[in-house]
Amino acid sequence: MLERFIHDIKNIIAEHHALFGPLDEPYHTILHLTDGGRGGLEHTNSQTSMVPRTSLQPGHVEDYRDLVSLFSHEYVHQWNVKRLRPKLFLDYDLQREINTDLLWWFEGATSWIGDIMCLRSGAWSAEDYFADMKRKLKRHHTRSGSSCQALCEASHEAWIHLYRSHAYSRETQISYYLEGELTMFALDAELRKRSKGENGVCDLMKTLYDKHNIYVEDRSKRGVQYNDIRKALTSLTGGRRLGSFLDDVTKEAGNLDLSRAFSIFGLDYKPSDEPKRKQGTESVVWEHFAQGWLGVHVRSQGNKLKVTSHMQHSPVREHLQVGDEIVSVDAIRVTNAEQLKSTLKGKVGSTARVMFARNSVMHDAVLDVALEPNYPTVTTSNGNRLWKSTIRSRQVDSA
């Protein structure tokens, strides 16, 4: 697996260089293999990343996919963060807070381009890309913060909110990584539609890098502000009328139209098919197999299953509070999320008696069991010529 990883990252690096041009300095990757921890940090000309050791063990497809994505993400930062920065970050004053509204660009756009590079280089297959997209879409749909918080606001408040989450974070806040990436997906679609496939977000980043990196001769041009991104976008072929689009999706909440973006790329975006089950020659009522849903996020702490937050449209919001321990469902003990799902299966449209503890006091309640929402997701990986222009390798162009 290590040999495969080396082969894949060489191709990813070549794809990055085809877009931005090669770097003059040598680059080092320090990879820590852990029991389960995951994260990465970019440095000038290097990265330090940690992933579960299963990432380099045969058979762990999702872990390996994530490893490749993490490497590519941190490598994009050589251009988009280390050399292209918010203007406010050119000279750090470590004695005070310095906020930026642009983390949706410096992390969200990095995530978008990082994963596209995995696909362009062949390190990811189309199946890899869309499996990961489905995961991201599920996160997007099960959090309601996107209707409450705009990307610029989420970025500005990262200093105090991102790393100090609270019980209602999922309902009131967004991740500028995730929502920023999905917004760049939508922006890429709009830009490619108007430019007939000539330009995308990667070209926008290259334009910004060329004009505003920390080494440009004109010091006044170093670093970017929001208006620099907007101006660069509207200067591209196809981007002339996209300034207001950028304003809408970054400065206001709830304006991201993913359905339109998928449609532009010729990708199906719809709820997955309802289960169709048969038993012998007799059709079985599908509700008997449907997944019941309480609309809560839970986490196992020791042998206790704690409510950590509510999902959008949760049917038990008035009964279960964040911090409650769910003890049993219909007299069946539950200690993890899978057990909870199992006890709710086939109970859609009925009720369940839930025993729970709150502040060490036992309670019970008869709760309505809803049908697990069938959120829209991407259901095809073919796409049209605009999608193919997005994922096309540029190594031939740079040869």
Short mmCIF file of C-alpha atoms in Angstrom, two decimals:
data_model
loop_
_atom_site.label_atom_id
_atom_site.label_comp_id
_atom_site.label_asym_id
_atom_site.label_seq_id
_atom_site.Cartn_x
_atom_site.Cartn_y
_atom_site.Cartn_z
CA MET A 1 0.00 0.00 0.00
CA LEU A 2 2.90 2.35 0.67
CA GLU A 3 4.13 1.89 -2.89
CA ARG A 4 0.65 2.68 -4.19
CA PHE A 5 0.50 5.80 -2.02
CA ILE A 6 3.84 7.02 -3.34
CA HIS A 7 2.68 6.39 -6.90
CA ASP A 8 -0.61 8.23 -6.32
CA ILE A 9 0.89 11.29 -4.66
CA LYS A 10 3.45 11.63 -7.46
CA ASN A 11 0.55 11.87 -9.89
CA ILE A 12 -1.29 14.31 -7.63
CA ILE A 13 1.80 16.51 -7.38
CA ALA A 14 2.16 16.47 -11.16
CA GLU A 15 -1.47 17.56 -11.50
CA HIS A 16 -0.96 20.45 -9.09
CA HIS A 17 2.13 21.54 -10.98
CA ALA A 18 0.21 21.39 -14.26
CA LEU A 19 -2.13 24.03 -12.86
CA PHE A 20 0.10 26.26 -10.74
CA GLY A 21 3.58 25.49 -12.05
CA PRO A 22 6.29 23.62 -10.11
CA LEU A 23 7.71 24.83 -6.81
CA ASP A 24 11.38 25.69 -6.59
CA GLU A 25 11.94 24.33 -3.09
CA PRO A 26 11.98 20.65 -2.06
CA TYR A 27 8.83 19.43 -0.28
CA HIS A 28 8.61 17.08 2.68
CA THR A 29 5.68 15.04 4.00
CA ILE A 30 5.68 13.78 7.58
CA LEU A 31 3.01 11.13 8.00
CA HIS A 32 1.97 9.90 11.45
CA LEU A 33 0.00 6.65 11.64
CA THR A 34 -2.34 6.58 14.65
CA ASP A 35 -4.96 4.45 16.38
CA GLY A 36 -7.67 6.67 14.93
CA GLY A 37 -6.69 10.33 15.04
CA ARG A 38 -6.86 12.31 11.82
CA GLY A 39 -5.68 15.77 10.82
CA GLY A 40 -3.19 17.75 8.81
CA LEU A 41 -1.20 20.95 9.06
CA GLU A 42 0.49 22.78 6.24
CA HIS A 43 3.91 24.35 6.64
CA THR A 44 6.03 26.20 4.12
CA ASN A 45 7.38 23.46 1.84
CA SER A 46 6.10 20.62 4.03
CA GLN A 47 3.08 19.07 5.70
CA THR A 48 2.55 17.08 8.87
CA SER A 49 -0.44 14.77 8.59
CA MET A 50 -1.82 12.02 10.78
CA VAL A 51 -4.23 9.28 9.75
CA PRO A 52 -5.34 5.91 11.14
CA ARG A 53 -2.74 3.25 10.37
CA THR A 54 -5.48 1.30 8.60
CA SER A 55 -5.12 3.87 5.81
CA LEU A 56 -2.11 1.94 4.56
CA GLN A 57 -3.51 -1.52 5.19
CA PRO A 58 -5.17 -3.53 2.39
CA GLY A 59 -8.95 -3.56 2.31
CA HIS A 60 -9.54 -0.21 4.02
CA VAL A 61 -10.81 1.63 0.95
CA GLU A 62 -12.40 4.60 2.72
CA ASP A 63 -9.38 5.21 4.95
CA TYR A 64 -7.00 5.15 1.99
CA ARG A 65 -9.27 7.46 0.03
CA ASP A 66 -9.18 9.90 2.94
CA LEU A 67 -5.39 9.70 3.19
CA VAL A 68 -5.00 10.66 -0.47
CA SER A 69 -7.48 13.51 -0.03
CA LEU A 70 -5.69 14.82 3.05
CA PHE A 71 -2.33 14.85 1.28
CA SER A 72 -3.78 16.70 -1.71
CA HIS A 73 -5.55 19.24 0.51
CA GLU A 74 -2.40 20.10 2.43
CA TYR A 75 -0.42 20.31 -0.81
CA VAL A 76 -2.85 22.87 -2.27
CA HIS A 77 -1.98 25.02 0.74
CA GLN A 78 1.49 25.55 -0.71
CA TRP A 79 -0.22 28.00 -3.03
CA ASN A 80 -3.50 28.83 -1.32
CA VAL A 81 -2.42 29.88 2.21
CA LYS A 82 1.37 29.77 2.35
CA ARG A 83 1.95 31.97 -0.71
CA LEU A 84 -1.51 33.44 -1.34
CA ARG A 85 -2.87 34.85 1.92
CA PRO A 86 -5.50 37.19 3.30
CA LYS A 87 -4.00 40.67 3.22
CA LEU A 88 -4.55 40.93 6.98
CA PHE A 89 -2.30 37.92 7.47
CA LEU A 90 0.77 39.31 5.71
CA ASP A 91 2.14 40.66 8.98
CA TYR A 92 0.83 38.83 12.02
CA ASP A 93 0.31 40.70 15.26
CA LEU A 94 0.29 37.87 17.76
CA GLN A 95 -0.78 40.21 20.57
CA ARG A 96 -4.35 40.50 19.28
CA GLU A 97 -7.07 38.68 17.37
CA ILE A 98 -6.85 38.97 13.61
CA ASN A 99 -10.02 37.77 11.93
CA THR A 100 -10.73 37.10 8.28
CA ASP A 101 -13.98 36.54 6.39
CA LEU A 102 -12.17 34.43 3.79
CA LEU A 103 -11.62 31.01 5.36
CA TRP A 104 -14.34 29.64 3.05
CA TRP A 105 -11.84 30.38 0.27
CA PHE A 106 -8.62 29.35 1.97
CA GLU A 107 -10.08 26.09 3.31
CA GLY A 108 -13.27 25.49 1.30
CA ALA A 109 -11.72 26.16 -2.11
CA THR A 110 -8.66 24.19 -1.02
CA SER A 111 -10.88 21.20 -0.21
CA TRP A 112 -12.66 21.51 -3.57
CA ILE A 113 -9.49 21.69 -5.64
CA GLY A 114 -7.66 19.12 -3.51
CA ASP A 115 -10.25 16.44 -4.21
CA ILE A 116 -10.64 17.39 -7.87
CA MET A 117 -6.87 16.88 -8.20
CA CYS A 118 -7.28 13.38 -6.76
CA LEU A 119 -9.78 12.66 -9.52
CA ARG A 120 -7.83 14.35 -12.33
CA SER A 121 -4.64 12.51 -11.42
CA GLY A 122 -6.26 9.08 -11.31
CA ALA A 123 -5.51 8.61 -7.61
CA TRP A 124 -9.28 8.57 -7.17
CA SER A 125 -11.72 6.90 -9.50
CA ALA A 126 -15.09 8.47 -10.30
CA GLU A 127 -16.58 6.01 -7.81
CA ASP A 128 -14.18 7.28 -5.13
CA TYR A 129 -15.10 10.89 -5.79
CA PHE A 130 -18.85 10.37 -5.65
CA ALA A 131 -18.69 8.07 -2.64
CA ASP A 132 -16.95 10.90 -0.82
CA MET A 133 -19.42 13.45 -2.19
CA LYS A 134 -22.30 11.38 -0.82
CA ARG A 135 -20.68 11.49 2.61
CA LYS A 136 -20.35 15.26 2.42
CA LEU A 137 -23.91 15.73 1.23
CA LYS A 138 -25.18 13.70 4.17
CA ARG A 139 -23.30 15.98 6.56
CA HIS A 140 -24.68 19.02 4.74
CA HIS A 141 -28.29 17.84 4.95
CA THR A 142 -28.24 16.65 8.56
CA ARG A 143 -27.04 20.01 9.84
CA SER A 144 -29.35 23.01 9.67
CA GLY A 145 -26.71 25.66 10.27
CA SER A 146 -26.55 26.60 6.59
CA SER A 147 -29.93 28.30 6.94
CA CYS A 148 -28.65 30.35 9.89
CA GLN A 149 -25.04 31.29 9.19
CA ALA A 150 -23.30 32.65 6.09
CA LEU A 151 -19.82 31.57 5.02
CA CYS A 152 -18.23 34.94 5.69
CA GLU A 153 -19.75 35.00 9.18
CA ALA A 154 -18.61 31.45 9.92
CA SER A 155 -15.11 32.42 8.87
CA HIS A 156 -15.04 35.58 10.95
CA GLU A 157 -16.29 33.78 14.05
CA ALA A 158 -14.00 30.76 13.69
CA TRP A 159 -11.72 32.21 16.35
CA ILE A 160 -14.37 31.86 19.03
CA HIS A 161 -16.81 29.27 17.66
CA LEU A 162 -15.18 26.63 15.47
CA TYR A 163 -13.04 25.13 18.21
CA ARG A 164 -15.48 25.84 21.04
CA SER A 165 -18.55 23.98 19.87
CA HIS A 166 -21.65 23.82 22.03
CA ALA A 167 -24.85 21.79 22.15
CA TYR A 168 -26.53 23.75 19.37
CA SER A 169 -23.56 24.25 17.04
CA ARG A 170 -24.92 21.85 14.41
CA GLU A 171 -28.16 23.80 14.25
CA THR A 172 -26.79 27.33 14.19
CA GLN A 173 -23.28 27.16 12.69
CA ILE A 174 -21.62 25.75 9.59
CA SER A 175 -18.25 24.36 8.67
CA TYR A 176 -16.52 26.69 6.22
CA TYR A 177 -14.58 23.63 5.07
CA LEU A 178 -17.65 21.64 4.06
CA GLU A 179 -19.99 24.44 3.03
CA GLY A 180 -17.13 26.30 1.39
CA GLU A 181 -16.31 23.26 -0.73
CA LEU A 182 -19.93 22.73 -1.78
CA THR A 183 -20.19 26.43 -2.61
CA MET A 184 -17.09 26.16 -4.80
CA PHE A 185 -18.70 23.18 -6.52
CA ALA A 186 -21.69 25.41 -7.34
CA LEU A 187 -19.47 28.33 -8.39
CA ASP A 188 -17.45 26.04 -10.63
CA ALA A 189 -20.66 24.88 -12.30
CA GLU A 190 -21.85 28.44 -12.95
CA LEU A 191 -18.47 29.56 -14.26
CA ARG A 192 -18.06 26.58 -16.58
CA LYS A 193 -21.58 27.00 -17.91
CA ARG A 194 -20.95 30.64 -18.82
CA SER A 195 -17.45 30.03 -20.20
CA LYS A 196 -18.48 26.86 -22.08
CA GLY A 197 -16.04 24.83 -20.03
CA GLU A 198 -13.08 27.17 -20.44
CA ASN A 199 -12.79 28.30 -16.81
CA GLY A 200 -13.49 26.96 -13.34
CA VAL A 201 -12.58 27.64 -9.72
CA CYS A 202 -9.08 26.24 -10.28
CA ASP A 203 -8.50 28.97 -12.89
CA LEU A 204 -9.79 31.55 -10.43
CA MET A 205 -7.29 30.37 -7.83
CA LYS A 206 -4.46 30.42 -10.38
CA THR A 207 -5.41 33.98 -11.37
CA LEU A 208 -5.42 35.13 -7.75
CA TYR A 209 -2.13 33.40 -7.06
CA ASP A 210 -0.41 35.01 -10.04
CA LYS A 211 -1.64 38.49 -9.10
CA HIS A 212 -1.49 38.46 -5.31
CA ASN A 213 1.06 35.94 -4.03
CA ILE A 214 3.50 37.15 -1.39
CA TYR A 215 6.37 37.36 -3.89
CA VAL A 216 4.85 39.64 -6.53
CA GLU A 217 7.00 42.67 -7.21
CA ASP A 218 4.30 45.23 -6.43
CA ARG A 219 4.00 44.97 -2.64
CA SER A 220 0.60 46.65 -2.67
CA LYS A 221 -0.77 43.68 -4.64
CA ARG A 222 0.34 41.08 -2.12
CA GLY A 223 -2.46 39.35 -0.24
CA VAL A 224 -6.17 39.29 -1.02
CA GLN A 225 -9.36 40.78 0.29
CA TYR A 226 -12.91 39.76 -0.62
CA ASN A 227 -13.13 42.30 -3.42
CA ASP A 228 -9.95 40.90 -4.98
CA ILE A 229 -11.58 37.48 -5.27
CA ARG A 230 -14.74 39.05 -6.66
CA LYS A 231 -12.80 41.16 -9.16
CA ALA A 232 -10.72 38.20 -10.34
CA LEU A 233 -13.90 36.15 -10.80
CA THR A 234 -15.67 38.79 -12.88
CA SER A 235 -12.54 39.29 -15.01
CA LEU A 236 -12.52 35.66 -16.16
CA THR A 237 -14.28 34.59 -19.32
CA GLY A 238 -17.72 33.51 -18.13
CA GLY A 239 -17.46 35.28 -14.79
CA ARG A 240 -18.54 38.80 -15.73
CA ARG A 241 -21.98 38.46 -14.13
CA LEU A 242 -21.06 36.16 -11.26
CA GLY A 243 -20.13 38.85 -8.75
CA SER A 244 -23.63 38.98 -7.29
CA PHE A 245 -23.75 35.17 -7.22
CA LEU A 246 -20.59 35.14 -5.10
CA ASP A 247 -22.09 37.75 -2.78
CA ASP A 248 -25.28 35.73 -2.36
CA VAL A 249 -23.60 32.42 -1.52
CA THR A 250 -20.88 33.76 0.78
CA LYS A 251 -22.41 36.76 2.54
CA GLU A 252 -25.95 35.45 3.05
CA ALA A 253 -27.24 32.20 4.52
CA GLY A 254 -29.40 29.67 2.74
CA ASN A 255 -28.74 30.68 -0.87
CA LEU A 256 -26.77 27.64 -2.05
CA ASP A 257 -28.70 25.81 -4.80
CA LEU A 258 -26.99 22.43 -5.10
CA SER A 259 -29.75 21.03 -7.29
CA ARG A 260 -28.96 23.60 -9.98
CA ALA A 261 -25.22 22.93 -9.74
CA PHE A 262 -25.62 19.19 -10.20
CA SER A 263 -28.01 19.80 -13.09
CA ILE A 264 -25.50 22.06 -14.85
CA PHE A 265 -22.95 19.24 -14.66
CA GLY A 266 -25.46 16.66 -15.92
CA LEU A 267 -25.32 14.76 -12.64
CA ASP A 268 -28.46 13.29 -11.06
CA TYR A 269 -29.17 14.74 -7.63
CA LYS A 270 -32.19 13.19 -5.98
CA PRO A 271 -33.26 11.02 -3.05
CA SER A 272 -32.08 7.45 -3.34
CA ASP A 273 -34.69 4.85 -4.31
CA GLU A 274 -36.99 3.61 -1.57
CA PRO A 275 -36.26 0.01 -0.54
CA LYS A 276 -38.17 -2.62 -2.47
CA ARG A 277 -38.22 -5.90 -0.61
CA LYS A 278 -39.75 -9.25 -1.46
CA GLN A 279 -40.20 -12.37 0.59
CA GLY A 280 -40.65 -15.35 -1.69
CA THR A 281 -43.36 -14.31 -4.13
CA GLU A 282 -45.12 -12.05 -1.65
CA SER A 283 -44.36 -8.35 -1.60
CA VAL A 284 -43.57 -7.12 1.88
CA VAL A 285 -44.76 -3.71 3.07
CA TRP A 286 -41.65 -1.57 2.78
CA GLU A 287 -42.36 0.24 6.06
CA HIS A 288 -41.50 -3.03 7.81
CA PHE A 289 -37.92 -2.47 6.72
CA ALA A 290 -37.79 1.33 6.84
CA GLN A 291 -35.38 2.96 9.24
CA GLY A 292 -37.06 4.74 12.13
CA TRP A 293 -35.61 8.07 13.15
CA LEU A 294 -35.58 10.26 16.26
CA GLY A 295 -33.56 13.05 14.67
CA VAL A 296 -30.76 13.22 17.23
CA HIS A 297 -27.00 12.91 17.00
CA VAL A 298 -25.63 10.59 19.67
CA ARG A 299 -22.23 9.61 20.99
CA SER A 300 -21.14 6.70 23.14
CA GLN A 301 -19.29 7.75 26.28
CA GLY A 302 -18.11 4.67 28.09
CA ASN A 303 -21.22 2.51 28.29
CA LYS A 304 -23.58 5.46 27.96
CA LEU A 305 -25.30 6.77 24.84
CA LYS A 306 -25.56 10.57 25.06
CA VAL A 307 -27.57 12.99 22.91
CA THR A 308 -25.15 15.54 21.44
CA SER A 309 -27.46 17.59 19.20
CA HIS A 310 -30.73 17.60 17.29
CA MET A 311 -31.03 17.30 13.54
CA GLN A 312 -33.24 19.45 11.40
CA HIS A 313 -36.94 18.54 11.84
CA SER A 314 -36.24 16.27 14.81
CA PRO A 315 -39.55 14.83 16.10
CA VAL A 316 -38.26 14.55 19.69
CA ARG A 317 -36.88 18.04 20.21
CA GLU A 318 -39.42 18.80 22.95
CA HIS A 319 -38.67 15.58 24.84
CA LEU A 320 -34.95 14.81 24.66
CA GLN A 321 -32.32 17.39 25.56
CA VAL A 322 -28.67 17.60 24.67
CA GLY A 323 -26.79 15.67 27.35
CA ASP A 324 -29.56 13.17 28.03
CA GLU A 325 -28.49 9.54 28.21
CA ILE A 326 -30.71 7.21 26.19
CA VAL A 327 -30.91 4.04 28.27
CA SER A 328 -33.41 1.84 26.43
CA VAL A 329 -35.98 1.73 23.64
CA ASP A 330 -39.02 -0.45 24.26
CA ALA A 331 -37.16 -2.11 27.14
CA ILE A 332 -34.13 -2.96 24.95
CA ARG A 333 -30.85 -1.58 26.31
CA VAL A 334 -28.89 0.64 23.91
CA THR A 335 -25.30 1.77 24.34
CA ASN A 336 -24.29 2.83 20.83
CA ALA A 337 -25.74 4.39 17.69
CA GLU A 338 -26.08 1.11 15.80
CA GLN A 339 -28.12 -0.44 18.59
CA LEU A 340 -30.38 2.63 18.63
CA LYS A 341 -30.95 2.35 14.87
CA SER A 342 -31.68 -1.35 15.19
CA THR A 343 -34.36 -0.83 17.85
CA LEU A 344 -36.09 1.80 15.68
CA LYS A 345 -36.16 -0.19 12.47
CA GLY A 346 -39.65 -1.08 11.29
CA LYS A 347 -41.34 1.31 13.74
CA VAL A 348 -42.00 4.18 11.34
CA GLY A 349 -45.37 5.77 12.03
CA SER A 350 -45.68 4.18 15.45
CA THR A 351 -44.31 5.06 18.88
CA ALA A 352 -41.48 3.85 21.06
CA ARG A 353 -41.09 4.05 24.83
CA VAL A 354 -37.70 5.61 25.51
CA MET A 355 -36.10 5.45 28.93
CA PHE A 356 -33.51 8.17 29.47
CA ALA A 357 -31.50 9.76 32.26
CA ARG A 358 -31.21 13.50 32.78
CA ASN A 359 -28.93 14.81 35.49
CA SER A 360 -28.92 11.30 37.02
CA VAL A 361 -32.72 11.23 37.25
CA MET A 362 -34.56 8.56 35.26
CA HIS A 363 -37.37 9.56 32.89
CA ASP A 364 -39.41 7.80 30.27
CA ALA A 365 -41.45 9.10 27.35
CA VAL A 366 -43.50 7.68 24.53
CA LEU A 367 -42.02 9.20 21.38
CA ASP A 368 -43.22 9.29 17.79
CA VAL A 369 -40.89 7.46 15.42
CA ALA A 370 -40.48 9.24 12.09
CA LEU A 371 -39.16 7.94 8.79
CA GLU A 372 -35.47 8.63 8.38
CA PRO A 373 -35.27 11.52 5.88
CA ASN A 374 -34.29 10.47 2.38
CA TYR A 375 -32.06 13.42 1.58
CA PRO A 376 -31.04 14.08 -2.01
CA THR A 377 -27.65 12.80 -3.05
CA VAL A 378 -25.68 12.28 -6.23
CA THR A 379 -26.84 9.11 -7.98
CA THR A 380 -24.72 9.05 -11.14
CA SER A 381 -21.06 9.62 -11.95
CA ASN A 382 -21.09 10.21 -15.70
CA GLY A 383 -21.85 13.90 -16.17
CA ASN A 384 -21.80 16.03 -19.30
CA ARG A 385 -19.04 17.85 -21.15
CA LEU A 386 -18.92 20.60 -18.49
CA TRP A 387 -18.27 18.04 -15.77
CA LYS A 388 -15.67 16.39 -17.96
CA SER A 389 -13.96 19.78 -18.40
CA THR A 390 -13.76 20.02 -14.61
CA ILE A 391 -12.16 16.63 -14.07
CA ARG A 392 -9.95 16.56 -17.17
CA SER A 393 -6.23 16.22 -16.44
CA ARG A 394 -4.18 19.27 -17.37
CA GLN A 395 -0.85 17.50 -17.49
CA VAL A 396 -1.01 17.23 -21.28
CA ASP A 397 -1.62 20.99 -21.53
CA SER A 398 1.48 21.77 -19.48
CA ALA A 399 3.77 19.29 -21.24
#
